[in-house]
Amino acid sequence: MRHRSAVAVLATVVAAATLTACGRADEGGGQATPASTVAAKATGTITMWAMGNEGELLPDFVKTFKDANPGVTVDVTAVPWDAAYQKFQTAIASGNVPDVAMMPGLPVFKDAFAPVPDAIDTKGMYPGAVSTGTIDGRLLEVPWYVDVRVLYYRTDLAEKAGWKKAPATWDELRQMSKDLQEKAGAKWGIRLPAGTTGSFLSALWMPWSNGAELMKPDRSAWTLDTPEFASAYEYLASYYKQRIADPNADTAPAAAVKDFLTGTTPALVAGPFVRGAISQAAGDKFADKYATVPLPAGKSSTSFVGGSNLVVFKAAKNPDSAWKLVQWLSEPQTQAAWYKVSGDLPSVQSAWQDPALVADPTLAAFAEQLKTAKAPPQIVSFDKVGAAGDSAIEKIIKGGRPVADALRELQKQADGIGVS
């Protein structure tokens, strides 16, 4: 599973962050593989690069694919997260690319990707996930696995504080967080972003759930100083003004899990990797002490969707078989099997009907949240805008800057950065 810390390492060395918006077009870049060739058996050698844990697990996992395609060899190279950007950059410049690769949102390399052929069916995937692979109106990446943020909270402490059901609205979330402090003995009610790296991205669920958009519909300009953005950030700031959230919390994922387990901070908004971290640290005995639920709603409950996609390069030496592998990795039964091996959440909705996913009560919130989750625009400039957004949040939370002033400055910075 792609961990937040690993992604942060990659984000610091690339002028791109994550993920976009919709639609497949036939024009531009690369020759799409005909459906007939994807339908044929895979042959020859397929070279594939994958990062982190996925790169370690894939060699054994693809044996099933090789059994179904006796004439094929799949050569998987595991790439360290902190070396991925440089390795892709060098490979593309030299023309010595793999056939297929795991791609964690790097639009700077978009011209090297082949368009996704119609034979690869993305209709059954979560719409937000599909948008992560769409660059300049063209589907260039196939969603492989997804990461979406939901609310984690300590049900045992919430009950002690008088909460027998999950908070459903923003007001209820803030009140429950306060009650966790005042009635259940928590030092802090909830963990929220305060301006460190990644805060803008982590807090996007608030503006989005309040009706805000990052850009105009035609993507000609950023829209960051709107009333919807402002009231969402006022809501975020209220947690710090009322001393419900810690502005100086340790941002390491391990620290967040530790504070959650000890009850120091018994609520947080996080992705699926926290489930595994909780299980690893506390075992099954802790399972009945917490719950995951969809994010409490403002005007909506709209979370951030991320994950990793699959691409085939224009310069691939075996593109037909590469697309066959991508097609296989996108099948519901394959995605369910991959979840059992890796813990990565499927991008294909029907894969969630597998008994292994249905049986885990902590997964239901993710399945529900994915239905409405959104992704920021997959454009190179988003990384710089996100960094400016981190600074804006820090000025609001730690510097006492009025929200309107901070957003006005952020809008000016974004206008200067541009939309490319």
Short mmCIF file of C-alpha atoms in Angstrom, two decimals:
data_model
loop_
_atom_site.label_atom_id
_atom_site.label_comp_id
_atom_site.label_asym_id
_atom_site.label_seq_id
_atom_site.Cartn_x
_atom_site.Cartn_y
_atom_site.Cartn_z
CA MET A 1 0.00 0.00 0.00
CA ARG A 2 1.24 3.47 -0.80
CA HIS A 3 2.07 5.16 2.50
CA ARG A 4 1.72 8.89 3.02
CA SER A 5 5.36 9.21 4.07
CA ALA A 6 6.59 7.48 0.92
CA VAL A 7 4.51 9.74 -1.26
CA ALA A 8 5.84 12.78 0.55
CA VAL A 9 9.38 11.73 -0.30
CA LEU A 10 8.52 11.56 -3.98
CA ALA A 11 6.56 14.80 -3.91
CA THR A 12 9.53 16.75 -2.64
CA VAL A 13 11.60 15.92 -5.73
CA VAL A 14 9.02 16.35 -8.46
CA ALA A 15 7.17 19.38 -9.72
CA ALA A 16 3.86 17.56 -9.47
CA ALA A 17 1.65 16.30 -6.70
CA THR A 18 -1.29 14.11 -7.53
CA LEU A 19 -4.30 13.54 -9.57
CA THR A 20 -7.10 15.11 -11.95
CA ALA A 21 -10.42 15.21 -13.74
CA CYS A 22 -12.32 13.27 -16.31
CA GLY A 23 -12.86 11.94 -19.80
CA ARG A 24 -11.08 9.94 -22.48
CA ALA A 25 -10.19 11.41 -25.85
CA ASP A 26 -8.84 9.73 -28.97
CA GLU A 27 -6.67 12.57 -30.17
CA GLY A 28 -3.09 13.29 -29.20
CA GLY A 29 0.01 11.34 -28.21
CA GLY A 30 0.76 7.74 -29.01
CA GLN A 31 -1.06 5.02 -30.89
CA ALA A 32 -3.62 3.20 -28.79
CA THR A 33 -3.42 -0.58 -28.80
CA PRO A 34 -6.36 -2.13 -30.71
CA ALA A 35 -8.84 -4.13 -28.66
CA SER A 36 -8.05 -7.26 -30.67
CA THR A 37 -4.42 -7.28 -29.52
CA VAL A 38 -5.40 -6.85 -25.86
CA ALA A 39 -7.78 -9.79 -26.25
CA ALA A 40 -4.97 -12.02 -27.51
CA LYS A 41 -2.67 -14.03 -25.26
CA ALA A 42 0.32 -12.17 -23.88
CA THR A 43 3.68 -13.27 -25.25
CA GLY A 44 7.34 -12.37 -24.89
CA THR A 45 8.82 -10.46 -21.98
CA ILE A 46 6.94 -7.68 -20.17
CA THR A 47 9.13 -5.36 -18.13
CA MET A 48 7.42 -3.64 -15.20
CA TRP A 49 8.55 -1.17 -12.54
CA ALA A 50 6.74 -0.81 -9.23
CA MET A 51 7.56 1.06 -6.05
CA GLY A 52 7.82 -0.02 -2.46
CA ASN A 53 5.87 -2.98 -1.14
CA GLU A 54 4.06 -3.45 -4.45
CA GLY A 55 7.35 -4.02 -6.23
CA GLU A 56 8.28 -6.70 -3.71
CA LEU A 57 4.93 -8.53 -3.91
CA LEU A 58 4.24 -8.46 -7.64
CA PRO A 59 6.76 -11.10 -8.83
CA ASP A 60 4.92 -13.87 -7.00
CA PHE A 61 1.47 -12.40 -7.62
CA VAL A 62 1.78 -12.32 -11.43
CA LYS A 63 2.39 -16.09 -11.57
CA THR A 64 -1.37 -16.48 -12.12
CA PHE A 65 -1.14 -14.18 -15.14
CA LYS A 66 1.79 -16.18 -16.49
CA ASP A 67 -0.14 -19.43 -16.02
CA ALA A 68 -2.96 -18.01 -18.16
CA ASN A 69 -0.46 -16.79 -20.76
CA PRO A 70 2.14 -19.57 -21.07
CA GLY A 71 4.25 -17.68 -23.59
CA VAL A 72 4.94 -14.67 -21.40
CA THR A 73 7.57 -13.64 -18.88
CA VAL A 74 6.96 -10.75 -16.48
CA ASP A 75 10.15 -9.08 -15.26
CA VAL A 76 9.29 -6.88 -12.25
CA THR A 77 11.80 -4.35 -10.91
CA ALA A 78 11.18 -3.01 -7.41
CA VAL A 79 12.06 0.70 -7.31
CA PRO A 80 12.64 2.56 -4.02
CA TRP A 81 10.24 5.47 -3.55
CA ASP A 82 13.01 8.00 -3.10
CA ALA A 83 14.67 6.92 -6.37
CA ALA A 84 11.52 6.72 -8.51
CA TYR A 85 11.46 10.20 -10.02
CA GLN A 86 15.10 10.16 -11.08
CA LYS A 87 14.80 6.64 -12.47
CA PHE A 88 11.76 7.52 -14.58
CA GLN A 89 13.36 10.74 -15.75
CA THR A 90 16.54 8.97 -16.87
CA ALA A 91 14.65 6.14 -18.55
CA ILE A 92 12.39 8.48 -20.52
CA ALA A 93 15.30 10.66 -21.62
CA SER A 94 17.24 7.63 -22.87
CA GLY A 95 14.25 5.84 -24.38
CA ASN A 96 15.01 2.79 -22.24
CA VAL A 97 11.66 2.61 -20.46
CA PRO A 98 9.84 -0.39 -19.01
CA ASP A 99 6.74 -1.61 -20.81
CA VAL A 100 4.43 -0.89 -17.88
CA ALA A 101 4.88 0.94 -14.60
CA MET A 102 3.13 1.82 -11.38
CA MET A 103 2.66 5.58 -11.57
CA PRO A 104 1.83 7.63 -8.45
CA GLY A 105 0.66 10.82 -10.16
CA LEU A 106 3.54 12.33 -12.13
CA PRO A 107 1.96 14.49 -14.88
CA VAL A 108 5.38 15.90 -15.71
CA PHE A 109 5.96 12.63 -17.62
CA LYS A 110 2.61 12.66 -19.44
CA ASP A 111 4.09 12.89 -22.94
CA ALA A 112 5.79 9.53 -22.42
CA PHE A 113 2.53 7.67 -21.66
CA ALA A 114 0.48 5.85 -24.29
CA PRO A 115 -3.28 6.55 -24.32
CA VAL A 116 -5.37 3.89 -22.61
CA PRO A 117 -7.13 1.72 -25.23
CA ASP A 118 -10.89 1.28 -25.15
CA ALA A 119 -10.36 -2.42 -24.43
CA ILE A 120 -9.36 -1.46 -20.89
CA ASP A 121 -12.73 -1.04 -19.19
CA THR A 122 -12.75 1.74 -16.58
CA LYS A 123 -16.55 2.14 -16.42
CA GLY A 124 -16.79 0.00 -13.30
CA MET A 125 -14.11 1.96 -11.44
CA TYR A 126 -14.78 4.73 -8.96
CA PRO A 127 -15.13 8.01 -10.92
CA GLY A 128 -12.72 9.84 -8.66
CA ALA A 129 -10.11 7.17 -9.26
CA VAL A 130 -10.55 7.43 -13.03
CA SER A 131 -10.02 11.18 -12.80
CA THR A 132 -6.61 10.57 -11.26
CA GLY A 133 -5.44 9.06 -14.54
CA THR A 134 -6.83 11.71 -16.84
CA ILE A 135 -4.38 14.35 -18.02
CA ASP A 136 -5.29 17.13 -20.45
CA GLY A 137 -8.60 15.40 -21.15
CA ARG A 138 -6.96 12.09 -22.10
CA LEU A 139 -7.01 8.89 -20.08
CA LEU A 140 -3.32 8.02 -19.80
CA GLU A 141 -3.25 6.03 -16.55
CA VAL A 142 -5.42 3.13 -15.38
CA PRO A 143 -6.39 3.25 -11.68
CA TRP A 144 -4.86 0.28 -9.89
CA TYR A 145 -5.49 0.83 -6.20
CA VAL A 146 -7.03 3.69 -4.27
CA ASP A 147 -6.45 5.66 -1.10
CA VAL A 148 -9.25 7.76 0.39
CA ARG A 149 -9.47 9.63 3.69
CA VAL A 150 -12.16 8.85 6.27
CA LEU A 151 -12.72 9.62 9.95
CA TYR A 152 -11.17 7.30 12.54
CA TYR A 153 -12.41 7.69 16.11
CA ARG A 154 -12.20 5.83 19.40
CA THR A 155 -15.71 4.50 19.96
CA ASP A 156 -14.94 3.45 23.53
CA LEU A 157 -13.91 6.97 24.49
CA ALA A 158 -16.71 8.53 22.46
CA GLU A 159 -19.26 6.47 24.39
CA LYS A 160 -17.66 7.63 27.62
CA ALA A 161 -18.16 11.18 26.35
CA GLY A 162 -21.83 10.49 25.59
CA TRP A 163 -21.57 9.71 21.87
CA LYS A 164 -23.22 6.42 20.93
CA LYS A 165 -23.19 7.11 17.20
CA ALA A 166 -20.75 8.69 14.80
CA PRO A 167 -20.85 12.44 14.11
CA ALA A 168 -22.67 13.15 10.85
CA THR A 169 -22.14 16.90 10.46
CA TRP A 170 -19.32 19.39 10.91
CA ASP A 171 -20.93 20.78 14.05
CA GLU A 172 -21.25 17.30 15.51
CA LEU A 173 -17.63 16.48 14.70
CA ARG A 174 -16.38 19.55 16.51
CA GLN A 175 -18.66 18.92 19.48
CA MET A 176 -17.64 15.28 19.76
CA SER A 177 -13.96 16.27 19.56
CA LYS A 178 -14.49 18.77 22.38
CA ASP A 179 -16.40 16.20 24.44
CA LEU A 180 -13.56 13.71 24.02
CA GLN A 181 -11.38 16.23 25.82
CA GLU A 182 -13.80 17.41 28.48
CA LYS A 183 -15.61 14.16 29.26
CA ALA A 184 -13.28 11.33 28.21
CA GLY A 185 -9.92 12.73 29.31
CA ALA A 186 -8.26 13.14 25.91
CA LYS A 187 -5.52 15.77 25.74
CA TRP A 188 -6.61 16.75 22.22
CA GLY A 189 -9.95 16.00 20.58
CA ILE A 190 -8.82 15.41 17.01
CA ARG A 191 -5.73 15.57 14.82
CA LEU A 192 -6.00 18.01 11.89
CA PRO A 193 -3.48 19.65 9.51
CA ALA A 194 -1.83 22.82 10.82
CA GLY A 195 0.40 23.97 7.98
CA THR A 196 3.20 21.42 7.65
CA THR A 197 4.00 19.79 4.30
CA GLY A 198 0.89 18.21 2.82
CA SER A 199 -1.59 20.20 4.93
CA PHE A 200 -3.33 21.78 1.94
CA LEU A 201 -3.92 18.36 0.40
CA SER A 202 -4.93 16.77 3.69
CA ALA A 203 -7.43 19.55 4.41
CA LEU A 204 -9.02 19.58 0.94
CA TRP A 205 -11.99 17.61 2.20
CA MET A 206 -13.18 20.70 4.06
CA PRO A 207 -13.39 23.14 1.10
CA TRP A 208 -14.71 20.41 -1.18
CA SER A 209 -17.37 19.41 1.36
CA ASN A 210 -18.32 23.08 1.58
CA GLY A 211 -18.92 23.45 -2.16
CA ALA A 212 -15.54 24.95 -3.10
CA GLU A 213 -13.63 24.10 -6.26
CA LEU A 214 -9.91 24.45 -6.87
CA MET A 215 -10.28 25.77 -10.41
CA LYS A 216 -12.81 27.17 -12.83
CA PRO A 217 -14.69 24.49 -14.80
CA ASP A 218 -12.56 25.15 -17.88
CA ARG A 219 -9.40 25.01 -15.73
CA SER A 220 -8.32 28.42 -16.90
CA ALA A 221 -7.74 29.81 -13.39
CA TRP A 222 -7.48 28.88 -9.71
CA THR A 223 -10.42 29.72 -7.42
CA LEU A 224 -8.98 29.71 -3.91
CA ASP A 225 -10.34 32.91 -2.33
CA THR A 226 -14.03 32.10 -2.63
CA PRO A 227 -16.56 32.31 0.23
CA GLU A 228 -16.76 28.50 0.23
CA PHE A 229 -13.00 28.20 0.75
CA ALA A 230 -13.01 30.91 3.40
CA SER A 231 -15.76 29.42 5.55
CA ALA A 232 -14.13 25.98 5.32
CA TYR A 233 -10.84 27.39 6.60
CA GLU A 234 -12.67 29.30 9.33
CA TYR A 235 -14.08 25.95 10.40
CA LEU A 236 -10.59 24.40 10.40
CA ALA A 237 -9.21 27.34 12.38
CA SER A 238 -11.96 27.01 14.99
CA TYR A 239 -10.46 23.74 16.22
CA TYR A 240 -7.24 25.54 17.05
CA LYS A 241 -8.86 28.66 18.47
CA GLN A 242 -10.85 26.46 20.84
CA ARG A 243 -7.76 24.36 21.67
CA ILE A 244 -9.43 21.19 20.40
CA ALA A 245 -6.58 20.32 18.01
CA ASP A 246 -2.83 20.54 18.63
CA PRO A 247 -1.12 23.05 16.29
CA ASN A 248 2.28 21.53 17.08
CA ALA A 249 1.46 17.84 16.82
CA ASP A 250 4.16 15.46 15.63
CA THR A 251 3.25 14.86 11.97
CA ALA A 252 4.94 11.45 11.67
CA PRO A 253 2.38 8.72 10.82
CA ALA A 254 3.70 6.61 13.69
CA ALA A 255 3.05 9.45 16.14
CA ALA A 256 -0.52 9.83 14.92
CA VAL A 257 -1.17 6.13 15.46
CA LYS A 258 0.48 6.17 18.89
CA ASP A 259 -1.63 9.14 20.03
CA PHE A 260 -4.75 7.41 18.71
CA LEU A 261 -4.00 4.16 20.54
CA THR A 262 -3.16 5.86 23.84
CA GLY A 263 -6.23 8.10 23.64
CA THR A 264 -4.10 11.25 23.64
CA THR A 265 -5.77 12.27 20.38
CA PRO A 266 -8.62 9.81 19.77
CA ALA A 267 -9.83 11.04 16.37
CA LEU A 268 -8.13 11.69 13.05
CA VAL A 269 -8.79 11.88 9.32
CA ALA A 270 -6.60 9.39 7.50
CA GLY A 271 -6.30 6.81 4.76
CA PRO A 272 -6.49 3.01 4.87
CA PHE A 273 -2.86 2.53 5.88
CA VAL A 274 -3.79 3.51 9.45
CA ARG A 275 -5.90 0.36 9.73
CA GLY A 276 -2.83 -1.77 9.16
CA ALA A 277 -0.73 0.33 11.51
CA ILE A 278 -3.31 -0.03 14.29
CA SER A 279 -3.52 -3.78 13.79
CA GLN A 280 0.25 -4.15 13.75
CA ALA A 281 0.72 -2.07 16.88
CA ALA A 282 -2.23 -3.24 18.97
CA GLY A 283 -3.46 -6.50 17.46
CA ASP A 284 -7.02 -7.72 17.08
CA LYS A 285 -7.90 -6.88 20.69
CA PHE A 286 -8.14 -3.21 19.75
CA ALA A 287 -10.57 -3.76 16.86
CA ASP A 288 -13.68 -3.13 18.97
CA LYS A 289 -12.34 0.14 20.38
CA TYR A 290 -12.49 2.23 17.22
CA ALA A 291 -14.49 2.75 14.05
CA THR A 292 -14.02 4.24 10.62
CA VAL A 293 -16.87 6.32 9.18
CA PRO A 294 -17.38 8.63 6.20
CA LEU A 295 -16.30 12.20 6.81
CA PRO A 296 -18.98 14.28 8.55
CA ALA A 297 -20.76 16.46 6.03
CA GLY A 298 -20.81 20.15 5.43
CA LYS A 299 -22.81 20.67 2.26
CA SER A 300 -21.52 17.22 1.26
CA SER A 301 -19.05 14.60 2.43
CA THR A 302 -16.31 14.83 -0.17
CA SER A 303 -12.93 13.30 0.52
CA PHE A 304 -9.61 13.24 -1.31
CA VAL A 305 -8.86 10.18 -3.46
CA GLY A 306 -5.34 9.10 -4.30
CA GLY A 307 -3.56 5.81 -4.85
CA SER A 308 -1.46 4.57 -7.74
CA ASN A 309 -2.16 3.94 -11.39
CA LEU A 310 -0.69 1.83 -14.19
CA VAL A 311 0.81 3.23 -17.37
CA VAL A 312 2.20 1.79 -20.58
CA PHE A 313 4.91 3.85 -22.23
CA LYS A 314 4.83 4.95 -25.85
CA ALA A 315 8.34 3.53 -26.22
CA ALA A 316 7.38 0.16 -24.71
CA LYS A 317 8.98 -2.78 -26.50
CA ASN A 318 6.03 -5.10 -25.86
CA PRO A 319 2.97 -2.81 -25.64
CA ASP A 320 0.29 -5.35 -26.58
CA SER A 321 1.27 -7.75 -23.82
CA ALA A 322 1.78 -4.83 -21.42
CA TRP A 323 -1.83 -3.74 -21.93
CA LYS A 324 -2.91 -7.35 -21.44
CA LEU A 325 -1.19 -7.30 -18.04
CA VAL A 326 -2.84 -3.98 -17.16
CA GLN A 327 -6.20 -5.42 -18.17
CA TRP A 328 -5.65 -8.44 -15.92
CA LEU A 329 -4.61 -6.28 -12.97
CA SER A 330 -7.83 -4.27 -13.49
CA GLU A 331 -10.18 -7.26 -13.32
CA PRO A 332 -12.39 -7.45 -10.19
CA GLN A 333 -11.22 -10.90 -9.14
CA THR A 334 -7.57 -9.92 -9.60
CA GLN A 335 -8.04 -6.75 -7.55
CA ALA A 336 -9.74 -8.69 -4.75
CA ALA A 337 -6.87 -11.18 -4.76
CA TRP A 338 -4.35 -8.31 -4.71
CA TYR A 339 -6.09 -6.80 -1.68
CA LYS A 340 -5.63 -10.08 0.19
CA VAL A 341 -1.92 -10.02 -0.59
CA SER A 342 -1.12 -6.32 -0.23
CA GLY A 343 -3.98 -4.62 1.61
CA ASP A 344 -4.36 -2.17 -1.30
CA LEU A 345 -7.96 -1.07 -1.83
CA PRO A 346 -9.49 -1.93 -5.24
CA SER A 347 -10.28 0.77 -7.79
CA VAL A 348 -12.96 -1.48 -9.33
CA GLN A 349 -16.23 -1.16 -7.43
CA SER A 350 -17.41 -4.75 -7.90
CA ALA A 351 -14.20 -6.08 -6.33
CA TRP A 352 -15.50 -4.75 -3.02
CA GLN A 353 -18.17 -7.48 -3.07
CA ASP A 354 -15.51 -10.10 -2.37
CA PRO A 355 -16.11 -11.74 1.04
CA ALA A 356 -12.67 -10.70 2.28
CA LEU A 357 -13.58 -7.03 1.91
CA VAL A 358 -17.20 -7.37 3.01
CA ALA A 359 -16.16 -9.16 6.20
CA ASP A 360 -14.04 -6.27 7.50
CA PRO A 361 -16.29 -3.67 9.18
CA THR A 362 -13.61 -0.97 8.98
CA LEU A 363 -13.69 -1.06 5.16
CA ALA A 364 -17.33 -0.07 4.67
CA ALA A 365 -16.54 3.60 5.29
CA PHE A 366 -13.91 3.60 2.55
CA ALA A 367 -16.28 2.00 0.03
CA GLU A 368 -18.92 4.61 0.82
CA GLN A 369 -16.49 7.54 0.80
CA LEU A 370 -15.05 6.54 -2.58
CA LYS A 371 -18.43 7.11 -4.22
CA THR A 372 -18.07 10.89 -3.84
CA ALA A 373 -14.30 11.34 -3.45
CA LYS A 374 -12.50 13.78 -5.72
CA ALA A 375 -8.94 14.33 -6.90
CA PRO A 376 -7.11 17.60 -7.48
CA PRO A 377 -6.06 18.50 -11.02
CA GLN A 378 -3.21 16.44 -12.39
CA ILE A 379 -1.13 19.33 -13.60
CA VAL A 380 2.50 20.10 -12.84
CA SER A 381 1.72 23.42 -11.16
CA PHE A 382 -0.45 21.84 -8.47
CA ASP A 383 2.60 20.96 -6.39
CA LYS A 384 3.62 24.61 -6.12
CA VAL A 385 0.07 25.71 -5.41
CA GLY A 386 -0.18 23.02 -2.74
CA ALA A 387 3.04 24.24 -1.10
CA ALA A 388 1.66 27.79 -1.08
CA GLY A 389 -1.52 26.37 0.44
CA ASP A 390 0.50 24.70 3.19
CA SER A 391 2.00 28.09 4.01
CA ALA A 392 -1.43 29.76 4.01
CA ILE A 393 -2.78 27.23 6.51
CA GLU A 394 0.28 27.69 8.72
CA LYS A 395 -0.19 31.46 8.71
CA ILE A 396 -3.83 31.03 9.71
CA ILE A 397 -3.29 28.40 12.41
CA LYS A 398 0.07 29.38 13.88
CA GLY A 399 0.40 33.01 12.85
CA GLY A 400 -3.12 34.21 13.56
CA ARG A 401 -3.54 35.54 10.03
CA PRO A 402 -7.17 36.32 9.11
CA VAL A 403 -8.50 33.68 6.74
CA ALA A 404 -9.58 36.24 4.14
CA ASP A 405 -6.09 37.78 4.03
CA ALA A 406 -4.36 34.41 3.79
CA LEU A 407 -6.60 33.24 0.96
CA ARG A 408 -6.22 36.52 -0.90
CA GLU A 409 -2.45 36.06 -0.79
CA LEU A 410 -2.77 32.40 -1.78
CA GLN A 411 -4.92 33.34 -4.77
CA LYS A 412 -2.32 35.88 -5.89
CA GLN A 413 0.44 33.29 -5.58
CA ALA A 414 -1.58 30.70 -7.51
CA ASP A 415 -2.29 33.20 -10.28
CA GLY A 416 1.45 33.75 -10.57
CA ILE A 417 2.19 30.03 -10.63
CA GLY A 418 -0.29 29.40 -13.42
CA VAL A 419 -2.37 26.44 -14.53
CA SER A 420 0.00 24.39 -16.68
#
